[in-house]
Amino acid sequence: MISVIQRSVRYGSRHFSVSTPRKNPRLIVEETEGVRRITLADPKTRNSLSLEMLEALHSAVVKTDPALRCIVLEAEGKVFSAGHNLKELTQKEGKGHHNRVFDACADLMLGLANLRVPVVAKVDGVATAAGCQLVASCDIVIATHNSSFSTPGGNVGIFCSTPGIPLVRCVPRKVSAHMLLTGLPITADEALRAGLVSKVVPQEELDAETQKVVDAILNKSSPVITLGKRFMYRQMEMSIEEAYREGSCVMVHNINMKDGQEGINSFIQKRKPNWTHEKD
C-alpha cells in the first residue's frame, strides 16, 4: 500500500486536509469544497498503472465523504497514462500476480462507473492501452488538441481486451475495431467525433474549461445528480420498453424529492434554487 501524509492547505479563509503519497507510484489527492482532484504524478513511468498505482487510485476514488460532489482525474507530464506496467506482466511475476493486476484494474474501472458523483477526466497528453481504458471509464472527458488515444497492446503481443470493454461502450463499433485491431492512435478531434471525449480545447483553456464543467455540477443538487447518473448507466443495458418503465418511476421519484420540488418552485417563483442536498 502507498503510505500517505496529511498536510493542511489554505484556500482563502479555509483550511483543508490534503493526502499526498510518500513514495512512488506518486498519486496526489487534494479535496476542496466537495471536489476531489486526483493527479497521476509519476511521469518517469509514463504514469503507468502498476498494481500499486491501481490500488491507490481505487482507494482514492471510492473513499467515502458525504460532502463529495465531483472527482477530477488528471496527470502530470506529456503522457496521461501509458497503461499497465509491462514489467509486472512477465512470466517471472507469475499468473497470481497477473490476476491481481487485472482484478485491481476491473475494480477501479467499475468503481468509477458505480460512483455516486461525476468523474471528470482532464487529459493533456497521450492515453494508451489501460490509460485509454481509464479515460473511457470516466463520465466526462475534457481533452486538449495535444491529446491522443490508442489501444496498441497487439503491437507487443497483448491484445487490449480489457481496455476494449469501456471503449466499445463509448464509440461506434467500426471505430473501436479500428483502434483495437490496428493499435493506431486517434487524435483528440477524432476522439470527440467518435464519442470518447466530451470536449476538445486548446491547452491554455484546459483549466478554465474543466472548472466550468465542475462548477456546472456543483450548481446542481447532489442527490439528483446521483439518481441521474445511476439510471443513465443502468438503462443502457435495458430494452427501450423497460427503460421507459423504469425511467418513468425514476422521474416520479425525482419530482417528489425535496430538491425536486425546490427546483420546480424556484423556477415558478423565478429565483435561484436553494438545494438541501438531502437524500430522500
Coordinates of C-alpha atoms in Angstrom, one line a residue:
M1 CA 0.0 0.0 0.0
I2 CA 1.1 3.6 -0.6
S3 CA 1.7 5.4 2.6
V4 CA 0.3 8.9 2.7
I5 CA 1.0 12.1 4.6
Q6 CA -1.6 14.6 5.6
R7 CA -1.0 18.3 5.1
S8 CA -3.1 21.4 5.6
V9 CA -3.6 23.6 2.6
R10 CA -5.1 27.1 2.9
Y11 CA -7.7 28.2 0.3
G12 CA -8.9 31.7 1.1
S13 CA -10.0 31.7 4.7
R14 CA -10.5 27.9 4.9
H15 CA -8.1 25.0 5.6
F16 CA -8.4 21.6 4.0
S17 CA -6.7 18.3 4.6
V18 CA -4.8 17.0 1.6
S19 CA -3.4 13.5 1.2
T20 CA -0.1 13.2 -0.6
P21 CA 1.8 9.9 -1.2
R22 CA 5.2 9.4 0.4
K23 CA 6.7 7.1 -2.3
N24 CA 6.2 6.0 -5.9
P25 CA 4.0 5.5 -7.7
R26 CA 3.1 9.1 -6.9
L27 CA -0.5 9.9 -6.6
I28 CA -1.6 13.4 -5.4
V29 CA -5.1 13.7 -3.9
E30 CA -6.5 17.1 -2.9
E31 CA -10.0 17.7 -1.8
T32 CA -11.6 21.2 -1.5
E33 CA -15.2 22.3 -1.3
G34 CA -16.6 19.0 -2.5
V35 CA -14.2 18.5 -5.4
R36 CA -11.6 15.7 -5.2
R37 CA -8.6 16.2 -7.5
I38 CA -6.6 13.1 -8.2
T39 CA -3.4 13.5 -10.1
L40 CA -1.2 10.8 -11.6
A41 CA 2.2 12.2 -10.8
D42 CA 4.7 9.6 -11.9
P43 CA 5.8 10.8 -15.3
K44 CA 9.1 8.8 -15.1
T45 CA 7.0 5.7 -15.7
R46 CA 4.6 7.5 -18.1
N47 CA 2.1 7.3 -15.3
S48 CA 1.9 3.6 -15.7
L49 CA -0.9 1.7 -14.0
S50 CA 1.1 -0.7 -11.8
L51 CA -0.7 -2.8 -9.3
E52 CA 0.2 -0.4 -6.6
M53 CA -1.0 2.6 -8.6
L54 CA -4.3 0.8 -9.5
E55 CA -4.9 0.0 -5.8
A56 CA -4.0 3.6 -4.8
L57 CA -6.3 5.0 -7.4
H58 CA -9.2 2.8 -6.4
S59 CA -8.8 3.8 -2.8
A60 CA -8.7 7.5 -3.7
V61 CA -11.8 7.2 -5.9
V62 CA -14.0 5.2 -3.6
K63 CA -13.1 6.9 -0.4
T64 CA -16.3 7.9 1.3
D65 CA -17.1 11.5 2.0
P66 CA -20.7 12.8 2.3
A67 CA -19.5 16.2 1.1
L68 CA -18.0 14.9 -2.1
R69 CA -19.7 16.3 -5.2
C70 CA -17.2 15.6 -8.1
I71 CA -13.9 14.0 -8.9
V72 CA -11.4 15.4 -11.4
L73 CA -8.8 13.0 -12.7
E74 CA -5.6 14.4 -14.3
A75 CA -2.0 13.6 -14.8
E76 CA 1.5 15.3 -14.8
G77 CA 3.7 15.2 -17.9
K78 CA 3.0 14.6 -21.6
V79 CA 1.5 11.2 -21.0
F80 CA -1.8 10.9 -19.2
S81 CA -1.1 7.2 -18.8
A82 CA 0.7 4.5 -20.8
G83 CA -1.4 1.7 -19.3
H84 CA -0.2 -1.3 -17.4
N85 CA 3.5 -1.6 -16.4
L86 CA 4.7 -4.4 -18.6
K87 CA 7.4 -5.3 -16.2
E88 CA 4.7 -6.7 -13.9
L89 CA 3.3 -8.9 -16.7
T90 CA 6.3 -11.2 -17.3
Q91 CA 6.3 -14.9 -16.5
K92 CA 8.7 -14.1 -13.7
E93 CA 5.8 -12.4 -11.8
G94 CA 3.5 -15.4 -12.2
K95 CA -0.2 -15.8 -13.0
G96 CA -1.2 -15.0 -9.4
H97 CA 0.3 -11.5 -9.7
H98 CA -1.2 -11.1 -13.2
N99 CA -4.7 -11.9 -11.8
R100 CA -4.2 -9.4 -9.1
V101 CA -3.3 -6.7 -11.6
F102 CA -6.4 -7.2 -13.8
D103 CA -8.7 -7.7 -10.8
A104 CA -7.5 -4.4 -9.4
C105 CA -8.0 -2.7 -12.8
A106 CA -11.5 -4.0 -13.1
D107 CA -12.3 -2.8 -9.5
L108 CA -11.1 0.7 -10.4
M109 CA -13.0 0.9 -13.7
L110 CA -16.2 -0.4 -12.1
G111 CA -15.7 1.9 -9.1
L112 CA -15.6 4.9 -11.5
A113 CA -18.9 3.8 -13.1
N114 CA -20.6 3.0 -9.8
L115 CA -19.5 6.1 -8.0
R116 CA -22.4 8.4 -7.0
V117 CA -20.7 11.5 -8.2
P118 CA -19.5 12.5 -11.7
V119 CA -15.9 11.8 -12.6
V120 CA -14.2 14.3 -15.0
A121 CA -11.0 13.3 -16.8
K122 CA -8.8 16.3 -17.6
V123 CA -6.5 15.0 -20.4
D124 CA -3.4 16.8 -21.8
G125 CA -1.3 14.1 -23.5
V126 CA -1.2 10.5 -24.6
A127 CA -3.6 7.9 -23.2
T128 CA -2.7 4.3 -24.3
A129 CA -4.0 0.8 -23.5
A130 CA -5.3 0.8 -19.9
G131 CA -4.7 4.5 -19.9
C132 CA -7.2 4.9 -22.7
Q133 CA -9.4 2.5 -20.7
L134 CA -9.2 4.8 -17.7
V135 CA -10.3 7.8 -19.8
A136 CA -13.2 5.8 -21.4
S137 CA -14.4 4.8 -17.9
C138 CA -14.8 8.5 -16.8
D139 CA -18.2 10.2 -17.1
I140 CA -16.9 13.4 -18.8
V141 CA -13.6 13.9 -20.7
I142 CA -12.1 17.3 -21.4
A143 CA -9.0 16.9 -23.7
T144 CA -6.5 19.3 -25.4
H145 CA -5.6 19.2 -29.0
N146 CA -2.3 17.7 -27.8
S147 CA -4.0 14.5 -26.7
S148 CA -4.2 11.2 -28.5
F149 CA -5.8 7.9 -27.6
S150 CA -4.9 4.3 -28.6
T151 CA -5.1 0.7 -27.7
P152 CA -1.8 -0.7 -29.1
G153 CA -1.4 -3.8 -27.0
G154 CA -1.4 -6.1 -30.0
N155 CA 1.9 -4.4 -31.1
V156 CA 3.6 -6.2 -28.1
G157 CA 1.5 -9.4 -28.3
I158 CA -1.1 -8.5 -25.7
F159 CA -4.5 -7.6 -27.2
C160 CA -6.2 -4.8 -25.4
S161 CA -9.2 -7.0 -24.3
T162 CA -10.0 -5.2 -21.1
P163 CA -9.3 -1.7 -22.4
G164 CA -11.8 -2.5 -25.1
I165 CA -14.6 -3.1 -22.6
P166 CA -15.4 0.6 -21.8
L167 CA -14.1 1.7 -25.3
V168 CA -16.7 -0.3 -27.2
R169 CA -19.4 1.2 -24.9
C170 CA -18.2 4.7 -25.8
V171 CA -17.6 4.7 -29.5
P172 CA -19.1 3.1 -32.6
R173 CA -18.1 -0.4 -33.5
K174 CA -16.1 0.5 -36.5
V175 CA -14.0 3.0 -34.5
S176 CA -13.4 0.6 -31.7
A177 CA -12.5 -2.2 -34.1
H178 CA -10.0 0.2 -35.9
M179 CA -8.4 1.2 -32.6
L180 CA -8.2 -2.4 -31.1
L181 CA -7.2 -4.3 -34.3
T182 CA -4.7 -1.8 -35.6
G183 CA -3.4 -0.2 -32.5
L184 CA -3.2 3.1 -34.4
P185 CA -3.9 6.3 -32.3
I186 CA -6.7 8.7 -32.9
T187 CA -6.4 12.4 -32.4
A188 CA -8.4 14.4 -29.8
D189 CA -10.7 15.7 -32.6
E190 CA -11.3 12.2 -33.9
A191 CA -12.0 11.0 -30.3
L192 CA -14.5 13.8 -29.9
R193 CA -16.3 12.8 -33.1
A194 CA -16.3 9.2 -32.0
G195 CA -17.7 10.0 -28.5
L196 CA -14.6 9.0 -26.5
V197 CA -14.2 12.6 -25.2
S198 CA -16.7 15.3 -24.4
K199 CA -14.9 18.4 -25.5
V200 CA -11.6 19.4 -27.0
V201 CA -9.9 22.7 -26.2
P202 CA -6.6 24.5 -26.6
Q203 CA -4.1 23.6 -23.9
E204 CA -4.3 27.1 -22.4
E205 CA -8.0 26.7 -22.0
L206 CA -8.0 23.3 -20.3
D207 CA -8.1 24.5 -16.7
A208 CA -10.9 27.0 -17.3
E209 CA -13.0 24.5 -19.3
T210 CA -12.6 21.9 -16.6
Q211 CA -13.6 24.3 -13.9
K212 CA -16.6 25.3 -16.0
V213 CA -17.7 21.7 -16.0
V214 CA -17.1 21.3 -12.3
D215 CA -19.0 24.5 -11.5
A216 CA -21.9 23.3 -13.5
I217 CA -22.0 20.1 -11.5
L218 CA -21.6 21.9 -8.2
N219 CA -24.6 24.2 -9.0
K220 CA -26.9 21.2 -9.1
S221 CA -28.5 19.1 -6.3
S222 CA -26.1 16.3 -5.3
P223 CA -28.8 13.6 -4.8
V224 CA -30.4 14.5 -8.1
I225 CA -27.1 14.0 -9.9
T226 CA -26.6 10.7 -8.1
L227 CA -30.0 9.5 -9.1
G228 CA -29.5 10.6 -12.7
K229 CA -26.0 9.1 -13.1
R230 CA -27.1 5.7 -11.8
F231 CA -30.1 5.5 -14.0
M232 CA -28.2 6.8 -17.0
Y233 CA -25.9 3.8 -16.9
R234 CA -28.4 1.3 -15.7
Q235 CA -30.9 2.0 -18.6
M236 CA -28.2 1.4 -21.2
E237 CA -28.5 -2.3 -20.6
M238 CA -32.3 -2.3 -20.8
S239 CA -34.7 -2.7 -23.6
I240 CA -36.3 0.6 -24.7
E241 CA -39.6 -0.6 -23.2
E242 CA -38.0 -1.5 -19.8
A243 CA -36.0 1.8 -19.9
Y244 CA -39.2 3.8 -20.2
R245 CA -41.0 1.9 -17.5
E246 CA -38.0 2.4 -15.1
G247 CA -37.4 5.9 -16.3
S248 CA -41.0 7.0 -15.5
C249 CA -40.6 5.7 -11.9
V250 CA -37.3 7.5 -11.6
M251 CA -38.8 10.7 -12.8
V252 CA -41.7 10.5 -10.4
H253 CA -39.3 9.8 -7.5
N254 CA -37.1 12.7 -8.6
I255 CA -40.0 15.1 -8.8
N256 CA -41.1 14.2 -5.2
M257 CA -37.6 14.6 -3.7
K258 CA -37.1 17.7 -1.6
D259 CA -34.7 19.1 -4.2
G260 CA -37.0 18.2 -7.0
Q261 CA -39.8 20.2 -5.5
E262 CA -37.4 23.0 -4.6
G263 CA -36.3 23.2 -8.2
I264 CA -39.8 23.3 -9.5
N265 CA -40.8 26.0 -7.0
S266 CA -37.7 28.1 -7.7
F267 CA -38.5 28.0 -11.4
I268 CA -42.1 29.1 -10.9
Q269 CA -41.0 31.8 -8.4
K270 CA -38.2 33.0 -10.7
R271 CA -35.5 32.6 -8.2
K272 CA -32.3 30.5 -7.7
P273 CA -32.9 27.2 -6.1
N274 CA -31.7 26.6 -2.6
W275 CA -30.7 23.0 -2.6
T276 CA -30.9 20.9 0.6
H277 CA -28.6 18.2 -0.9
E278 CA -30.5 15.8 1.4
K279 CA -31.3 12.2 0.4
D280 CA -35.0 11.4 0.4

